[in-house]
Amino acid sequence: MNTPTAPEAVTSVATAGARTAEVERNTAETKIKVRVNLDGTGKAQLSTGIGFFDHMLDQIARHGLIDLVIDCQGDLHIDGHHTVEDVGITLGQAVAKAVGDKKGIRRYGHAYVPLDEALSRVVIDFSGRPGLVMDVPFTSGMIGTFDSQLTYEFFQGFVNHAFVTLHIDNLKGVNAHHQCETVFKAFARALRGALELDPRSAGVIPSTKGSL
Ligand SMILES: [Mn+2]
């Protein structure tokens, strides 16, 4: 968690028409710049100071077909907690900004992704309501210099600021690197499906309420 007294300064820019956004978020713990293009080709430029975390963010870009620039200068001399949580928050803010009023999106997305012995399922809903249900029994605490516990913090940060409902289940897995990678790849695929524009529903907000 961020210390409650940490000052937070957020600036963000969304470009009309294009599903892109830029968010800069600065606190006493982290200084983060995120740029997203939801209709990208999967190009990523990532620098968080945690190698395995960069590897996971790369999965979001590649398998979500989202162009992603993430630069984080975090207080890694303490540990990776603030860096990982705050990147989740800032990415959530950027995705929310880029998706705008959600007209024409499919809204729901899901994916099963295997990697050798590991298998994960992720289901997402751009519901407008933050909610995370996650069941990932990691077999190891550390994956390189990445604490596997921070996976939850990343997704909680994302969910709270992208206003999505997210269910994450690791169904099988022995190797923690594989477990984590299947979670991020399935998240990317689910995200891509939910954010895709449905030609049968062009310009329509996919809710009987009329807003999401
Ligand atoms: Mn890998």
Short mmCIF file of C-alpha atoms and ligand atoms in Angstrom, two decimals:
data_model
loop_
_atom_site.label_atom_id
_atom_site.label_comp_id
_atom_site.label_asym_id
_atom_site.label_seq_id
_atom_site.Cartn_x
_atom_site.Cartn_y
_atom_site.Cartn_z
CA MET A 1 0.00 0.00 0.00
CA ASN A 2 1.04 3.58 -0.54
CA THR A 3 1.60 5.57 2.61
CA PRO A 4 -1.58 7.63 3.02
CA THR A 5 0.37 10.88 3.31
CA ALA A 6 2.18 10.43 -0.02
CA PRO A 7 1.32 13.37 -2.29
CA GLU A 8 0.02 12.21 -5.64
CA ALA A 9 0.15 14.25 -8.78
CA VAL A 10 -1.51 12.83 -11.84
CA THR A 11 -1.57 14.37 -15.28
CA SER A 12 -3.19 12.61 -18.17
CA VAL A 13 -3.91 13.22 -21.81
CA ALA A 14 -6.33 11.37 -24.07
CA THR A 15 -6.34 12.01 -27.81
CA ALA A 16 -9.76 12.48 -29.39
CA GLY A 17 -10.73 9.64 -31.73
CA ALA A 18 -7.71 7.45 -31.17
CA ARG A 19 -7.84 4.98 -28.31
CA THR A 20 -4.62 6.22 -26.82
CA ALA A 21 -3.72 7.84 -23.52
CA GLU A 22 -0.77 9.11 -21.60
CA VAL A 23 -0.66 9.27 -17.81
CA GLU A 24 2.04 10.57 -15.55
CA ARG A 25 1.78 9.79 -11.84
CA ASN A 26 4.24 11.04 -9.28
CA THR A 27 4.34 10.29 -5.57
CA ALA A 28 7.10 10.24 -2.96
CA GLU A 29 7.46 6.51 -3.71
CA THR A 30 7.27 6.24 -7.51
CA LYS A 31 7.50 8.40 -10.61
CA ILE A 32 5.66 6.73 -13.48
CA LYS A 33 4.92 7.50 -17.11
CA VAL A 34 2.54 5.27 -19.05
CA ARG A 35 1.48 5.53 -22.68
CA VAL A 36 -1.04 3.12 -24.23
CA ASN A 37 -2.48 2.56 -27.67
CA LEU A 38 -5.29 0.02 -27.39
CA ASP A 39 -5.25 -0.51 -31.17
CA GLY A 40 -1.54 -1.16 -31.41
CA THR A 41 0.55 -4.02 -32.66
CA GLY A 42 2.12 -5.14 -29.37
CA LYS A 43 5.20 -2.94 -29.30
CA ALA A 44 6.54 -2.33 -25.81
CA GLN A 45 9.13 -0.11 -24.21
CA LEU A 46 9.37 -1.07 -20.55
CA SER A 47 11.57 0.03 -17.72
CA THR A 48 10.51 -0.68 -14.13
CA GLY A 49 13.82 -1.86 -12.72
CA ILE A 50 12.38 -5.35 -12.05
CA GLY A 51 13.33 -7.67 -14.89
CA PHE A 52 10.62 -10.27 -14.44
CA PHE A 53 7.96 -7.57 -14.08
CA ASP A 54 9.07 -6.05 -17.41
CA HIS A 55 8.77 -9.56 -18.88
CA MET A 56 5.16 -9.76 -17.61
CA LEU A 57 4.23 -6.28 -18.88
CA ASP A 58 5.65 -7.30 -22.25
CA GLN A 59 3.08 -10.13 -22.32
CA ILE A 60 0.27 -7.58 -21.88
CA ALA A 61 1.52 -5.62 -24.89
CA ARG A 62 2.30 -8.61 -27.11
CA HIS A 63 -0.77 -10.72 -26.44
CA GLY A 64 -3.12 -7.79 -25.89
CA LEU A 65 -1.94 -6.07 -29.10
CA ILE A 66 -1.55 -2.92 -27.03
CA ASP A 67 1.37 -0.57 -27.65
CA LEU A 68 2.81 0.17 -24.25
CA VAL A 69 5.41 2.54 -22.90
CA ILE A 70 6.02 2.26 -19.16
CA ASP A 71 8.77 4.03 -17.30
CA CYS A 72 8.90 3.76 -13.52
CA GLN A 73 11.46 5.20 -11.17
CA GLY A 74 10.45 3.52 -7.91
CA ASP A 75 11.84 3.08 -4.41
CA LEU A 76 13.38 -0.33 -5.15
CA HIS A 77 15.87 0.18 -2.32
CA ILE A 78 12.89 -0.70 -0.07
CA ASP A 79 11.39 -3.48 -2.21
CA GLY A 80 9.29 -3.86 -5.33
CA HIS A 81 5.91 -3.26 -3.68
CA HIS A 82 5.30 0.40 -4.53
CA THR A 83 6.71 0.00 -8.03
CA VAL A 84 4.48 -2.94 -8.96
CA GLU A 85 1.32 -1.62 -7.28
CA ASP A 86 1.72 1.88 -8.70
CA VAL A 87 2.40 0.63 -12.24
CA GLY A 88 -0.89 -1.30 -11.91
CA ILE A 89 -2.67 1.88 -10.80
CA THR A 90 -1.19 4.03 -13.57
CA LEU A 91 -1.82 1.44 -16.28
CA GLY A 92 -5.42 1.18 -15.05
CA GLN A 93 -5.80 4.96 -15.29
CA ALA A 94 -4.35 4.96 -18.81
CA VAL A 95 -6.61 2.14 -20.03
CA ALA A 96 -9.69 3.83 -18.53
CA LYS A 97 -8.76 7.08 -20.26
CA ALA A 98 -8.06 5.40 -23.62
CA VAL A 99 -11.26 3.35 -23.66
CA GLY A 100 -13.36 6.47 -22.97
CA ASP A 101 -17.13 5.96 -22.96
CA LYS A 102 -16.75 2.29 -24.04
CA LYS A 103 -18.98 2.72 -27.11
CA GLY A 104 -18.82 -0.30 -29.42
CA ILE A 105 -16.54 -2.46 -27.28
CA ARG A 106 -17.32 -6.11 -26.62
CA ARG A 107 -17.11 -5.37 -22.86
CA TYR A 108 -16.47 -8.97 -21.78
CA GLY A 109 -13.34 -10.95 -22.51
CA HIS A 110 -11.92 -14.24 -21.36
CA ALA A 111 -9.00 -16.51 -22.11
CA TYR A 112 -7.37 -19.73 -21.08
CA VAL A 113 -3.62 -19.75 -21.60
CA PRO A 114 -1.28 -22.70 -21.00
CA LEU A 115 2.50 -22.74 -20.74
CA ASP A 116 3.81 -26.27 -20.45
CA GLU A 117 2.39 -27.66 -17.17
CA ALA A 118 0.74 -24.37 -16.16
CA LEU A 119 -2.76 -23.20 -17.09
CA SER A 120 -4.61 -20.02 -16.17
CA ARG A 121 -8.02 -18.54 -16.88
CA VAL A 122 -8.81 -14.82 -16.81
CA VAL A 123 -12.27 -13.26 -17.27
CA ILE A 124 -12.75 -9.50 -17.50
CA ASP A 125 -15.78 -7.18 -17.61
CA PHE A 126 -15.51 -3.44 -18.28
CA SER A 127 -18.36 -3.06 -15.85
CA GLY A 128 -17.47 0.34 -14.41
CA ARG A 129 -17.16 -1.35 -11.00
CA PRO A 130 -13.81 -2.37 -9.54
CA GLY A 131 -13.71 -6.00 -8.42
CA LEU A 132 -10.91 -8.56 -8.19
CA VAL A 133 -11.25 -12.25 -7.42
CA MET A 134 -7.90 -13.97 -7.69
CA ASP A 135 -6.87 -17.51 -6.89
CA VAL A 136 -3.25 -18.18 -7.79
CA PRO A 137 -1.44 -20.61 -5.48
CA PHE A 138 2.13 -19.59 -6.30
CA THR A 139 4.63 -22.38 -5.68
CA SER A 140 7.44 -19.93 -4.97
CA GLY A 141 7.75 -16.55 -3.26
CA MET A 142 10.34 -15.01 -5.51
CA ILE A 143 10.57 -15.20 -9.30
CA GLY A 144 13.92 -13.62 -10.06
CA THR A 145 13.79 -10.30 -8.18
CA PHE A 146 9.97 -10.22 -8.42
CA ASP A 147 7.95 -11.16 -5.34
CA SER A 148 5.06 -13.29 -6.63
CA GLN A 149 2.77 -11.80 -3.92
CA LEU A 150 2.93 -8.51 -5.82
CA THR A 151 0.94 -10.01 -8.68
CA TYR A 152 -2.17 -9.44 -6.56
CA GLU A 153 -1.13 -5.84 -5.81
CA PHE A 154 -0.62 -5.14 -9.51
CA PHE A 155 -4.05 -6.41 -10.49
CA GLN A 156 -5.77 -4.73 -7.52
CA GLY A 157 -4.23 -1.42 -8.58
CA PHE A 158 -5.29 -1.98 -12.18
CA VAL A 159 -8.85 -3.02 -11.28
CA ASN A 160 -9.41 -0.04 -8.95
CA HIS A 161 -8.46 2.47 -11.62
CA ALA A 162 -9.64 0.80 -14.85
CA PHE A 163 -13.02 0.12 -13.13
CA VAL A 164 -13.19 -3.48 -14.27
CA THR A 165 -14.31 -6.76 -12.75
CA LEU A 166 -11.51 -9.30 -13.02
CA HIS A 167 -11.47 -13.00 -12.17
CA ILE A 168 -8.07 -14.69 -12.25
CA ASP A 169 -7.57 -18.40 -11.64
CA ASN A 170 -4.41 -20.40 -12.01
CA LEU A 171 -5.81 -23.88 -12.59
CA LYS A 172 -2.56 -25.85 -12.89
CA GLY A 173 1.09 -25.11 -12.39
CA VAL A 174 4.31 -26.28 -10.81
CA ASN A 175 6.80 -23.64 -11.92
CA ALA A 176 6.05 -20.15 -10.52
CA HIS A 177 7.47 -18.37 -13.59
CA HIS A 178 5.04 -20.40 -15.71
CA GLN A 179 2.12 -19.77 -13.33
CA CYS A 180 2.68 -16.03 -13.42
CA GLU A 181 3.27 -15.88 -17.16
CA THR A 182 0.04 -17.73 -17.92
CA VAL A 183 -1.84 -15.27 -15.70
CA PHE A 184 -0.43 -12.23 -17.55
CA LYS A 185 -0.90 -13.79 -20.99
CA ALA A 186 -4.49 -14.78 -20.23
CA PHE A 187 -5.10 -11.28 -18.85
CA ALA A 188 -3.73 -9.80 -22.08
CA ARG A 189 -5.93 -12.01 -24.26
CA ALA A 190 -9.02 -11.31 -22.16
CA LEU A 191 -8.29 -7.58 -22.29
CA ARG A 192 -7.90 -7.69 -26.06
CA GLY A 193 -11.23 -9.47 -26.46
CA ALA A 194 -13.09 -7.06 -24.19
CA LEU A 195 -11.62 -3.94 -25.78
CA GLU A 196 -12.20 -5.10 -29.36
CA LEU A 197 -14.75 -3.06 -31.29
CA ASP A 198 -17.78 -5.14 -32.23
CA PRO A 199 -18.93 -4.14 -35.75
CA ARG A 200 -22.48 -5.36 -34.96
CA SER A 201 -22.63 -2.98 -32.06
CA ALA A 202 -20.86 0.09 -33.47
CA GLY A 203 -21.37 3.22 -31.40
CA VAL A 204 -23.47 1.40 -28.82
CA ILE A 205 -22.62 1.25 -25.12
CA PRO A 206 -22.95 -2.47 -24.27
CA SER A 207 -25.26 -2.10 -21.27
CA THR A 208 -29.03 -1.96 -20.79
CA LYS A 209 -28.33 0.88 -18.35
CA GLY A 210 -26.99 2.96 -21.26
CA SER A 211 -23.72 3.68 -19.48
CA LEU A 212 -20.80 1.77 -18.05
MN MN B 1 8.91 -16.42 -19.45
#
